[in-house]
Amino acid sequence: MKKYLLIFALLFTFGINAQNISGQAFYESKTTVDLDAMDGGREMTEEMKKMISQMMKSALEKTYILTFNKEESIYKEQEKLDATPMNPGLKMMMSSYSPGAQYKNLKTNQIVEENEFFGKQFLVTDSIKTLDWQITKESKTIGQYIAFKATAIKKVDPSDYSMARPKKKDEKENAEVKSDSTQSQDPMDNIEIPEEVEVTAWFTPQIPVSNGPGEFTGLPGLILELNVYRTTLLCSKIVMNPKESEKIEAPTKGKKVTREEYVKIVKEKTDELRDNFKNSGGNGRRGGGF
């Protein structure tokens, strides 16, 4: 009960000037990868694991900036120069399923995001899906802010390959793979996307905006830390009421589609690529355009 009283007290104290609040929050992403599960039953050398770890680190460790006010926000990856070499196929796959700039309007309950999928730009529109957050009694300090823990279950977008995980195989299946190392296999047969995942958020009522990184909203304070499946987003810096910051506007580049239409496009293209892969004997021949 004392925890909830503290939350309400903080909301009252900092909510007086909330209408004029604005700021920028910088988030660092960390994603863990199980390399032993990625080899599909085949053994990787330590040198190969080290090389893949470096490539995955370059692809998955990023900085994002959330520019926000009371009602709107724009969420973007911070551009940086990266000299780390990466397999072109892996780089293409990682970028193909990653969202671009994301705009949220809490007043109209709308989210608009830019996505580039295999060289074609899409402008995806959707309503904001607020999770059924359960605020717990746990709290901790993140930087100079008091943060409270909340959890929820999130249904996973079937086109979100950042959530992909290796399928679990029994010993018999692994033995079959090892005994026939020359067998051509569709790599998509070895992964699956979970239907739902648990989300853990740490939010601070000291910044009274119901916002956070990505599509996440709905808590009585800015989300400072977010844990979704294997990925953690941690706020490393906050600039409140900056004199100069990016203008918050919805992105405009790309073909306008709904979320449902975009999921259908991704599925159809993925199925096409899988068919081409199988028909080419596993040589990975790329399919045609849209």
PDB file of C-alpha atoms in Angstrom:
ATOM      1  CA  MET A   1       0.000   0.000   0.000  1.00  0.00           C
ATOM      2  CA  LYS A   2       2.862   2.385   0.817  1.00  0.00           C
ATOM      3  CA  LYS A   3       4.295   1.836  -2.668  1.00  0.00           C
ATOM      4  CA  TYR A   4       1.046   2.904  -4.316  1.00  0.00           C
ATOM      5  CA  LEU A   5       0.763   5.943  -2.056  1.00  0.00           C
ATOM      6  CA  LEU A   6       4.276   6.938  -3.093  1.00  0.00           C
ATOM      7  CA  ILE A   7       3.339   6.595  -6.785  1.00  0.00           C
ATOM      8  CA  PHE A   8       0.250   8.773  -6.309  1.00  0.00           C
ATOM      9  CA  ALA A   9       2.255  11.340  -4.338  1.00  0.00           C
ATOM     10  CA  LEU A  10       4.866  11.535  -7.086  1.00  0.00           C
ATOM     11  CA  LEU A  11       2.179  11.834  -9.754  1.00  0.00           C
ATOM     12  CA  PHE A  12       0.524  14.696  -7.854  1.00  0.00           C
ATOM     13  CA  THR A  13       3.822  16.479  -7.196  1.00  0.00           C
ATOM     14  CA  PHE A  14       5.129  16.309 -10.749  1.00  0.00           C
ATOM     15  CA  GLY A  15       1.790  16.420 -12.546  1.00  0.00           C
ATOM     16  CA  ILE A  16       1.153  20.121 -11.949  1.00  0.00           C
ATOM     17  CA  ASN A  17       3.356  21.232 -14.868  1.00  0.00           C
ATOM     18  CA  ALA A  18       2.873  18.057 -16.903  1.00  0.00           C
ATOM     19  CA  GLN A  19       1.032  19.801 -19.731  1.00  0.00           C
ATOM     20  CA  ASN A  20       4.211  21.622 -20.773  1.00  0.00           C
ATOM     21  CA  ILE A  21       6.566  18.700 -20.293  1.00  0.00           C
ATOM     22  CA  SER A  22       8.892  17.604 -23.089  1.00  0.00           C
ATOM     23  CA  GLY A  23      12.162  15.768 -23.340  1.00  0.00           C
ATOM     24  CA  GLN A  24      14.457  13.249 -24.945  1.00  0.00           C
ATOM     25  CA  ALA A  25      15.261   9.806 -23.541  1.00  0.00           C
ATOM     26  CA  PHE A  26      18.235   7.787 -24.846  1.00  0.00           C
ATOM     27  CA  TYR A  27      17.964   3.985 -24.679  1.00  0.00           C
ATOM     28  CA  GLU A  28      20.728   1.399 -25.072  1.00  0.00           C
ATOM     29  CA  SER A  29      19.638  -2.012 -26.362  1.00  0.00           C
ATOM     30  CA  LYS A  30      21.154  -5.355 -25.377  1.00  0.00           C
ATOM     31  CA  THR A  31      20.061  -8.677 -26.864  1.00  0.00           C
ATOM     32  CA  THR A  32      21.284 -12.112 -25.827  1.00  0.00           C
ATOM     33  CA  VAL A  33      21.720 -14.867 -28.414  1.00  0.00           C
ATOM     34  CA  ASP A  34      22.034 -18.587 -27.692  1.00  0.00           C
ATOM     35  CA  LEU A  35      24.670 -19.654 -30.225  1.00  0.00           C
ATOM     36  CA  ASP A  36      24.514 -23.292 -29.121  1.00  0.00           C
ATOM     37  CA  ALA A  37      20.830 -23.366 -30.063  1.00  0.00           C
ATOM     38  CA  MET A  38      21.490 -21.665 -33.413  1.00  0.00           C
ATOM     39  CA  ASP A  39      23.651 -24.415 -34.874  1.00  0.00           C
ATOM     40  CA  GLY A  40      20.698 -26.765 -35.467  1.00  0.00           C
ATOM     41  CA  GLY A  41      22.473 -29.719 -33.923  1.00  0.00           C
ATOM     42  CA  ARG A  42      25.812 -29.082 -35.619  1.00  0.00           C
ATOM     43  CA  GLU A  43      28.818 -28.121 -33.559  1.00  0.00           C
ATOM     44  CA  MET A  44      30.306 -24.655 -34.068  1.00  0.00           C
ATOM     45  CA  THR A  45      33.984 -24.001 -33.529  1.00  0.00           C
ATOM     46  CA  GLU A  46      34.920 -21.402 -30.924  1.00  0.00           C
ATOM     47  CA  GLU A  47      36.332 -19.208 -33.693  1.00  0.00           C
ATOM     48  CA  MET A  48      33.030 -19.341 -35.561  1.00  0.00           C
ATOM     49  CA  LYS A  49      31.073 -18.525 -32.392  1.00  0.00           C
ATOM     50  CA  LYS A  50      33.340 -15.545 -31.733  1.00  0.00           C
ATOM     51  CA  MET A  51      32.866 -14.246 -35.280  1.00  0.00           C
ATOM     52  CA  ILE A  52      29.077 -14.615 -35.129  1.00  0.00           C
ATOM     53  CA  SER A  53      28.980 -12.990 -31.676  1.00  0.00           C
ATOM     54  CA  GLN A  54      30.781  -9.932 -33.032  1.00  0.00           C
ATOM     55  CA  MET A  55      28.414  -9.675 -35.997  1.00  0.00           C
ATOM     56  CA  MET A  56      25.332 -10.077 -33.801  1.00  0.00           C
ATOM     57  CA  LYS A  57      26.656  -7.524 -31.309  1.00  0.00           C
ATOM     58  CA  SER A  58      27.025  -4.981 -34.096  1.00  0.00           C
ATOM     59  CA  ALA A  59      23.510  -5.722 -35.346  1.00  0.00           C
ATOM     60  CA  LEU A  60      21.717  -5.860 -31.999  1.00  0.00           C
ATOM     61  CA  GLU A  61      23.433  -3.317 -29.730  1.00  0.00           C
ATOM     62  CA  LYS A  62      21.964   0.035 -30.705  1.00  0.00           C
ATOM     63  CA  THR A  63      21.030   3.426 -29.294  1.00  0.00           C
ATOM     64  CA  TYR A  64      17.512   4.804 -29.682  1.00  0.00           C
ATOM     65  CA  ILE A  65      16.142   8.272 -28.960  1.00  0.00           C
ATOM     66  CA  LEU A  66      12.584   8.933 -27.785  1.00  0.00           C
ATOM     67  CA  THR A  67      11.594  12.576 -28.285  1.00  0.00           C
ATOM     68  CA  PHE A  68       8.374  13.184 -26.399  1.00  0.00           C
ATOM     69  CA  ASN A  69       5.851  15.613 -24.997  1.00  0.00           C
ATOM     70  CA  LYS A  70       2.633  14.967 -23.105  1.00  0.00           C
ATOM     71  CA  GLU A  71       0.696  13.686 -26.120  1.00  0.00           C
ATOM     72  CA  GLU A  72       3.170  12.765 -28.881  1.00  0.00           C
ATOM     73  CA  SER A  73       6.512  11.077 -29.432  1.00  0.00           C
ATOM     74  CA  ILE A  74       8.931  10.016 -32.157  1.00  0.00           C
ATOM     75  CA  TYR A  75      11.248   7.042 -31.593  1.00  0.00           C
ATOM     76  CA  LYS A  76      14.320   6.562 -33.808  1.00  0.00           C
ATOM     77  CA  GLU A  77      17.559   4.647 -33.917  1.00  0.00           C
ATOM     78  CA  GLN A  78      20.569   6.918 -33.466  1.00  0.00           C
ATOM     79  CA  GLU A  79      22.712   6.667 -36.565  1.00  0.00           C
ATOM     80  CA  LYS A  80      26.337   5.695 -36.054  1.00  0.00           C
ATOM     81  CA  LEU A  81      29.332   4.635 -38.103  1.00  0.00           C
ATOM     82  CA  ASP A  82      30.140   0.961 -37.652  1.00  0.00           C
ATOM     83  CA  ALA A  83      33.199  -0.623 -39.212  1.00  0.00           C
ATOM     84  CA  THR A  84      32.360  -4.119 -37.934  1.00  0.00           C
ATOM     85  CA  PRO A  85      32.113  -6.486 -40.937  1.00  0.00           C
ATOM     86  CA  MET A  86      28.835  -8.372 -41.288  1.00  0.00           C
ATOM     87  CA  ASN A  87      27.599 -11.083 -43.578  1.00  0.00           C
ATOM     88  CA  PRO A  88      25.473  -9.312 -46.253  1.00  0.00           C
ATOM     89  CA  GLY A  89      22.684 -11.884 -45.974  1.00  0.00           C
ATOM     90  CA  LEU A  90      22.499 -11.517 -42.188  1.00  0.00           C
ATOM     91  CA  LYS A  91      22.606  -7.741 -42.444  1.00  0.00           C
ATOM     92  CA  MET A  92      19.784  -7.745 -44.997  1.00  0.00           C
ATOM     93  CA  MET A  93      17.613 -10.020 -42.854  1.00  0.00           C
ATOM     94  CA  MET A  94      18.206  -7.976 -39.698  1.00  0.00           C
ATOM     95  CA  SER A  95      17.346  -4.691 -41.414  1.00  0.00           C
ATOM     96  CA  SER A  96      14.405  -6.130 -43.334  1.00  0.00           C
ATOM     97  CA  TYR A  97      12.410  -6.856 -40.203  1.00  0.00           C
ATOM     98  CA  SER A  98      13.431  -3.856 -38.097  1.00  0.00           C
ATOM     99  CA  PRO A  99      11.037  -0.911 -37.720  1.00  0.00           C
ATOM    100  CA  GLY A 100      12.178   2.568 -38.695  1.00  0.00           C
ATOM    101  CA  ALA A 101      10.964   5.796 -37.123  1.00  0.00           C
ATOM    102  CA  GLN A 102       7.906   5.258 -34.904  1.00  0.00           C
ATOM    103  CA  TYR A 103       5.443   8.033 -34.169  1.00  0.00           C
ATOM    104  CA  LYS A 104       2.845   7.773 -31.410  1.00  0.00           C
ATOM    105  CA  ASN A 105      -0.073  10.072 -30.669  1.00  0.00           C
ATOM    106  CA  LEU A 106      -1.540   9.246 -27.275  1.00  0.00           C
ATOM    107  CA  LYS A 107      -4.499  11.574 -27.805  1.00  0.00           C
ATOM    108  CA  THR A 108      -5.660   9.917 -31.036  1.00  0.00           C
ATOM    109  CA  ASN A 109      -4.333   6.486 -29.994  1.00  0.00           C
ATOM    110  CA  GLN A 110      -2.429   6.147 -33.280  1.00  0.00           C
ATOM    111  CA  ILE A 111       0.990   4.759 -34.133  1.00  0.00           C
ATOM    112  CA  VAL A 112       2.734   5.309 -37.488  1.00  0.00           C
ATOM    113  CA  GLU A 113       6.039   3.670 -38.371  1.00  0.00           C
ATOM    114  CA  GLU A 114       8.364   3.476 -41.361  1.00  0.00           C
ATOM    115  CA  ASN A 115       9.504  -0.003 -42.364  1.00  0.00           C
ATOM    116  CA  GLU A 116      11.850  -1.033 -45.133  1.00  0.00           C
ATOM    117  CA  PHE A 117      11.185  -4.590 -46.238  1.00  0.00           C
ATOM    118  CA  PHE A 118      13.571  -6.010 -48.855  1.00  0.00           C
ATOM    119  CA  GLY A 119      14.190  -2.629 -50.435  1.00  0.00           C
ATOM    120  CA  LYS A 120      10.587  -1.370 -50.425  1.00  0.00           C
ATOM    121  CA  GLN A 121       9.391   1.376 -48.075  1.00  0.00           C
ATOM    122  CA  PHE A 122       6.142   0.939 -46.137  1.00  0.00           C
ATOM    123  CA  LEU A 123       4.290   3.355 -43.898  1.00  0.00           C
ATOM    124  CA  VAL A 124       2.484   1.187 -41.363  1.00  0.00           C
ATOM    125  CA  THR A 125      -0.445   2.647 -39.417  1.00  0.00           C
ATOM    126  CA  ASP A 126      -2.086   1.046 -36.413  1.00  0.00           C
ATOM    127  CA  SER A 127      -3.874   1.824 -33.186  1.00  0.00           C
ATOM    128  CA  ILE A 128      -1.795   1.785 -30.003  1.00  0.00           C
ATOM    129  CA  LYS A 129      -2.238  -1.542 -28.225  1.00  0.00           C
ATOM    130  CA  THR A 130      -1.985  -0.813 -24.510  1.00  0.00           C
ATOM    131  CA  LEU A 131      -0.993  -3.870 -22.492  1.00  0.00           C
ATOM    132  CA  ASP A 132      -2.774  -5.025 -19.352  1.00  0.00           C
ATOM    133  CA  TRP A 133      -0.033  -3.847 -17.005  1.00  0.00           C
ATOM    134  CA  GLN A 134       0.223  -5.249 -13.489  1.00  0.00           C
ATOM    135  CA  ILE A 135       2.086  -2.776 -11.255  1.00  0.00           C
ATOM    136  CA  THR A 136       4.086  -4.564  -8.561  1.00  0.00           C
ATOM    137  CA  LYS A 137       5.479  -3.441  -5.213  1.00  0.00           C
ATOM    138  CA  GLU A 138       9.083  -3.512  -6.455  1.00  0.00           C
ATOM    139  CA  SER A 139      11.028  -0.308  -7.034  1.00  0.00           C
ATOM    140  CA  LYS A 140      14.610   0.715  -7.765  1.00  0.00           C
ATOM    141  CA  THR A 141      16.616   3.769  -8.709  1.00  0.00           C
ATOM    142  CA  ILE A 142      17.593   4.303 -12.337  1.00  0.00           C
ATOM    143  CA  GLY A 143      19.882   7.289 -12.613  1.00  0.00           C
ATOM    144  CA  GLN A 144      18.250  10.003 -10.513  1.00  0.00           C
ATOM    145  CA  TYR A 145      14.737   8.615 -10.847  1.00  0.00           C
ATOM    146  CA  ILE A 146      12.642   6.260  -8.714  1.00  0.00           C
ATOM    147  CA  ALA A 147      11.290   3.498 -10.973  1.00  0.00           C
ATOM    148  CA  PHE A 148       8.500   1.023 -10.299  1.00  0.00           C
ATOM    149  CA  LYS A 149       8.143  -2.422 -11.827  1.00  0.00           C
ATOM    150  CA  ALA A 150       5.206  -3.475 -14.006  1.00  0.00           C
ATOM    151  CA  THR A 151       4.641  -6.680 -15.970  1.00  0.00           C
ATOM    152  CA  ALA A 152       2.354  -7.728 -18.817  1.00  0.00           C
ATOM    153  CA  ILE A 153       1.854 -10.394 -21.468  1.00  0.00           C
ATOM    154  CA  LYS A 154       2.263  -9.262 -25.076  1.00  0.00           C
ATOM    155  CA  LYS A 155       0.984 -11.049 -28.161  1.00  0.00           C
ATOM    156  CA  VAL A 156       3.771 -11.248 -30.731  1.00  0.00           C
ATOM    157  CA  ASP A 157       3.394  -9.952 -34.259  1.00  0.00           C
ATOM    158  CA  PRO A 158       3.948 -13.008 -36.524  1.00  0.00           C
ATOM    159  CA  SER A 159       6.073 -10.844 -38.844  1.00  0.00           C
ATOM    160  CA  ASP A 160       8.429  -9.775 -36.032  1.00  0.00           C
ATOM    161  CA  TYR A 161      11.511 -11.885 -36.704  1.00  0.00           C
ATOM    162  CA  SER A 162      13.404 -10.152 -33.907  1.00  0.00           C
ATOM    163  CA  MET A 163      11.421 -12.528 -31.673  1.00  0.00           C
ATOM    164  CA  ALA A 164      12.495 -15.626 -33.607  1.00  0.00           C
ATOM    165  CA  ARG A 165      13.971 -18.440 -31.561  1.00  0.00           C
ATOM    166  CA  PRO A 166      15.403 -21.874 -32.478  1.00  0.00           C
ATOM    167  CA  LYS A 167      12.890 -24.699 -32.405  1.00  0.00           C
ATOM    168  CA  LYS A 168      13.540 -27.245 -29.706  1.00  0.00           C
ATOM    169  CA  LYS A 169      14.527 -30.637 -31.090  1.00  0.00           C
ATOM    170  CA  ASP A 170      14.725 -33.969 -29.377  1.00  0.00           C
ATOM    171  CA  GLU A 171      17.858 -36.104 -29.396  1.00  0.00           C
ATOM    172  CA  LYS A 172      16.624 -38.195 -32.348  1.00  0.00           C
ATOM    173  CA  GLU A 173      16.138 -35.133 -34.559  1.00  0.00           C
ATOM    174  CA  ASN A 174      19.579 -33.756 -33.640  1.00  0.00           C
ATOM    175  CA  ALA A 175      21.159 -37.124 -34.420  1.00  0.00           C
ATOM    176  CA  GLU A 176      19.502 -37.152 -37.850  1.00  0.00           C
ATOM    177  CA  VAL A 177      20.854 -33.665 -38.613  1.00  0.00           C
ATOM    178  CA  LYS A 178      24.371 -34.626 -37.561  1.00  0.00           C
ATOM    179  CA  SER A 179      24.282 -37.874 -39.583  1.00  0.00           C
ATOM    180  CA  ASP A 180      23.310 -36.013 -42.759  1.00  0.00           C
ATOM    181  CA  SER A 181      25.306 -32.785 -42.696  1.00  0.00           C
ATOM    182  CA  THR A 182      24.970 -32.406 -46.494  1.00  0.00           C
ATOM    183  CA  GLN A 183      21.191 -32.324 -46.388  1.00  0.00           C
ATOM    184  CA  SER A 184      19.723 -29.069 -47.730  1.00  0.00           C
ATOM    185  CA  GLN A 185      17.455 -27.512 -45.144  1.00  0.00           C
ATOM    186  CA  ASP A 186      15.231 -24.471 -45.115  1.00  0.00           C
ATOM    187  CA  PRO A 187      16.651 -22.335 -42.239  1.00  0.00           C
ATOM    188  CA  MET A 188      13.115 -21.136 -41.496  1.00  0.00           C
ATOM    189  CA  ASP A 189      12.265 -24.713 -40.488  1.00  0.00           C
ATOM    190  CA  ASN A 190      14.649 -24.342 -37.556  1.00  0.00           C
ATOM    191  CA  ILE A 191      13.088 -21.225 -36.015  1.00  0.00           C
ATOM    192  CA  GLU A 192       9.753 -20.244 -34.551  1.00  0.00           C
ATOM    193  CA  ILE A 193       8.106 -17.048 -33.345  1.00  0.00           C
ATOM    194  CA  PRO A 194       6.355 -17.348 -29.966  1.00  0.00           C
ATOM    195  CA  GLU A 195       2.696 -16.399 -29.792  1.00  0.00           C
ATOM    196  CA  GLU A 196       3.243 -14.287 -26.679  1.00  0.00           C
ATOM    197  CA  VAL A 197       6.033 -13.092 -24.393  1.00  0.00           C
ATOM    198  CA  GLU A 198       6.282 -11.549 -20.945  1.00  0.00           C
ATOM    199  CA  VAL A 199       7.183  -7.860 -20.790  1.00  0.00           C
ATOM    200  CA  THR A 200       8.772  -6.202 -17.763  1.00  0.00           C
ATOM    201  CA  ALA A 201       8.888  -2.414 -17.533  1.00  0.00           C
ATOM    202  CA  TRP A 202      10.346  -0.005 -14.974  1.00  0.00           C
ATOM    203  CA  PHE A 203       8.622   3.386 -15.111  1.00  0.00           C
ATOM    204  CA  THR A 204       9.025   6.638 -13.194  1.00  0.00           C
ATOM    205  CA  PRO A 205       6.108   8.862 -12.125  1.00  0.00           C
ATOM    206  CA  GLN A 206       8.681  11.660 -11.816  1.00  0.00           C
ATOM    207  CA  ILE A 207       8.308  12.082 -15.580  1.00  0.00           C
ATOM    208  CA  PRO A 208       4.492  11.991 -15.873  1.00  0.00           C
ATOM    209  CA  VAL A 209       4.091  10.957 -19.501  1.00  0.00           C
ATOM    210  CA  SER A 210       2.430   7.650 -20.360  1.00  0.00           C
ATOM    211  CA  ASN A 211       5.068   6.727 -22.907  1.00  0.00           C
ATOM    212  CA  GLY A 212       8.128   4.600 -23.539  1.00  0.00           C
ATOM    213  CA  PRO A 213      10.373   3.058 -26.206  1.00  0.00           C
ATOM    214  CA  GLY A 214       8.829   1.489 -29.286  1.00  0.00           C
ATOM    215  CA  GLU A 215       5.090   0.908 -29.149  1.00  0.00           C
ATOM    216  CA  PHE A 216       4.969   0.638 -25.359  1.00  0.00           C
ATOM    217  CA  THR A 217       2.682   3.001 -23.424  1.00  0.00           C
ATOM    218  CA  GLY A 218       0.018   2.936 -20.753  1.00  0.00           C
ATOM    219  CA  LEU A 219       1.906   3.341 -17.475  1.00  0.00           C
ATOM    220  CA  PRO A 220       1.688   6.361 -15.127  1.00  0.00           C
ATOM    221  CA  GLY A 221       5.175   7.557 -15.984  1.00  0.00           C
ATOM    222  CA  LEU A 222       7.942   7.281 -18.580  1.00  0.00           C
ATOM    223  CA  ILE A 223       9.362   3.776 -19.055  1.00  0.00           C
ATOM    224  CA  LEU A 224      13.083   3.833 -18.220  1.00  0.00           C
ATOM    225  CA  GLU A 225      13.838   0.129 -18.626  1.00  0.00           C
ATOM    226  CA  LEU A 226      12.111  -2.500 -20.728  1.00  0.00           C
ATOM    227  CA  ASN A 227      12.700  -6.242 -20.940  1.00  0.00           C
ATOM    228  CA  VAL A 228      11.048  -8.131 -23.798  1.00  0.00           C
ATOM    229  CA  TYR A 229      12.100 -11.745 -24.381  1.00  0.00           C
ATOM    230  CA  ARG A 230      15.883 -11.562 -24.987  1.00  0.00           C
ATOM    231  CA  THR A 231      16.126  -7.781 -25.388  1.00  0.00           C
ATOM    232  CA  THR A 232      16.654  -5.127 -22.721  1.00  0.00           C
ATOM    233  CA  LEU A 233      16.299  -1.396 -23.367  1.00  0.00           C
ATOM    234  CA  LEU A 234      17.852   0.764 -20.651  1.00  0.00           C
ATOM    235  CA  CYS A 235      17.559   4.538 -20.521  1.00  0.00           C
ATOM    236  CA  SER A 236      21.080   5.958 -20.279  1.00  0.00           C
ATOM    237  CA  LYS A 237      20.294   9.680 -20.456  1.00  0.00           C
ATOM    238  CA  ILE A 238      17.311  12.017 -20.179  1.00  0.00           C
ATOM    239  CA  VAL A 239      17.211  15.645 -21.281  1.00  0.00           C
ATOM    240  CA  MET A 240      14.123  17.405 -19.944  1.00  0.00           C
ATOM    241  CA  ASN A 241      12.600  20.420 -21.679  1.00  0.00           C
ATOM    242  CA  PRO A 242      15.534  20.884 -24.097  1.00  0.00           C
ATOM    243  CA  LYS A 243      15.911  24.231 -25.821  1.00  0.00           C
ATOM    244  CA  GLU A 244      16.409  22.445 -29.124  1.00  0.00           C
ATOM    245  CA  SER A 245      15.114  19.002 -30.061  1.00  0.00           C
ATOM    246  CA  GLU A 246      13.735  17.157 -33.042  1.00  0.00           C
ATOM    247  CA  LYS A 247      10.292  18.243 -34.164  1.00  0.00           C
ATOM    248  CA  ILE A 248       7.705  15.569 -33.427  1.00  0.00           C
ATOM    249  CA  GLU A 249       5.976  14.690 -36.687  1.00  0.00           C
ATOM    250  CA  ALA A 250       4.550  11.495 -38.118  1.00  0.00           C
ATOM    251  CA  PRO A 251       6.780   9.915 -40.807  1.00  0.00           C
ATOM    252  CA  THR A 252       5.528  10.155 -44.382  1.00  0.00           C
ATOM    253  CA  LYS A 253       7.801   7.941 -46.505  1.00  0.00           C
ATOM    254  CA  GLY A 254       6.516   4.697 -47.964  1.00  0.00           C
ATOM    255  CA  LYS A 255       3.398   2.976 -49.208  1.00  0.00           C
ATOM    256  CA  LYS A 256       0.581   3.409 -46.686  1.00  0.00           C
ATOM    257  CA  VAL A 257      -0.646   0.088 -45.288  1.00  0.00           C
ATOM    258  CA  THR A 258      -2.412  -1.103 -42.163  1.00  0.00           C
ATOM    259  CA  ARG A 259      -0.683  -3.435 -39.715  1.00  0.00           C
ATOM    260  CA  GLU A 260      -2.777  -6.349 -40.989  1.00  0.00           C
ATOM    261  CA  GLU A 261      -1.839  -5.588 -44.605  1.00  0.00           C
ATOM    262  CA  TYR A 262       1.856  -5.342 -43.721  1.00  0.00           C
ATOM    263  CA  VAL A 263       1.822  -8.677 -41.862  1.00  0.00           C
ATOM    264  CA  LYS A 264       0.226 -10.281 -44.937  1.00  0.00           C
ATOM    265  CA  ILE A 265       2.884  -8.780 -47.244  1.00  0.00           C
ATOM    266  CA  VAL A 266       5.714 -10.050 -45.021  1.00  0.00           C
ATOM    267  CA  LYS A 267       4.211 -13.533 -44.840  1.00  0.00           C
ATOM    268  CA  GLU A 268       3.698 -13.788 -48.598  1.00  0.00           C
ATOM    269  CA  LYS A 269       7.249 -12.602 -49.334  1.00  0.00           C
ATOM    270  CA  THR A 270       8.737 -14.928 -46.712  1.00  0.00           C
ATOM    271  CA  ASP A 271       6.809 -17.895 -48.145  1.00  0.00           C
ATOM    272  CA  GLU A 272       8.086 -16.968 -51.617  1.00  0.00           C
ATOM    273  CA  LEU A 273      11.694 -16.862 -50.404  1.00  0.00           C
ATOM    274  CA  ARG A 274      11.290 -20.229 -48.701  1.00  0.00           C
ATOM    275  CA  ASP A 275       9.921 -21.785 -51.896  1.00  0.00           C
ATOM    276  CA  ASN A 276      12.813 -20.342 -53.904  1.00  0.00           C
ATOM    277  CA  PHE A 277      15.284 -21.660 -51.334  1.00  0.00           C
ATOM    278  CA  LYS A 278      13.839 -25.171 -51.525  1.00  0.00           C
ATOM    279  CA  ASN A 279      13.582 -25.162 -55.336  1.00  0.00           C
ATOM    280  CA  SER A 280      17.195 -24.024 -55.687  1.00  0.00           C
ATOM    281  CA  GLY A 281      18.437 -26.883 -53.539  1.00  0.00           C
ATOM    282  CA  GLY A 282      19.311 -24.646 -50.597  1.00  0.00           C
ATOM    283  CA  ASN A 283      21.501 -22.214 -52.537  1.00  0.00           C
ATOM    284  CA  GLY A 284      19.487 -19.263 -51.228  1.00  0.00           C
ATOM    285  CA  ARG A 285      18.504 -17.805 -54.603  1.00  0.00           C
ATOM    286  CA  ARG A 286      16.642 -14.603 -53.996  1.00  0.00           C
ATOM    287  CA  GLY A 287      13.084 -14.205 -55.246  1.00  0.00           C
ATOM    288  CA  GLY A 288      11.685 -11.419 -57.353  1.00  0.00           C
ATOM    289  CA  GLY A 289      10.370  -8.053 -56.230  1.00  0.00           C
ATOM    290  CA  PHE A 290       6.956  -7.129 -54.945  1.00  0.00           C
TER     291      PHE A 290
END
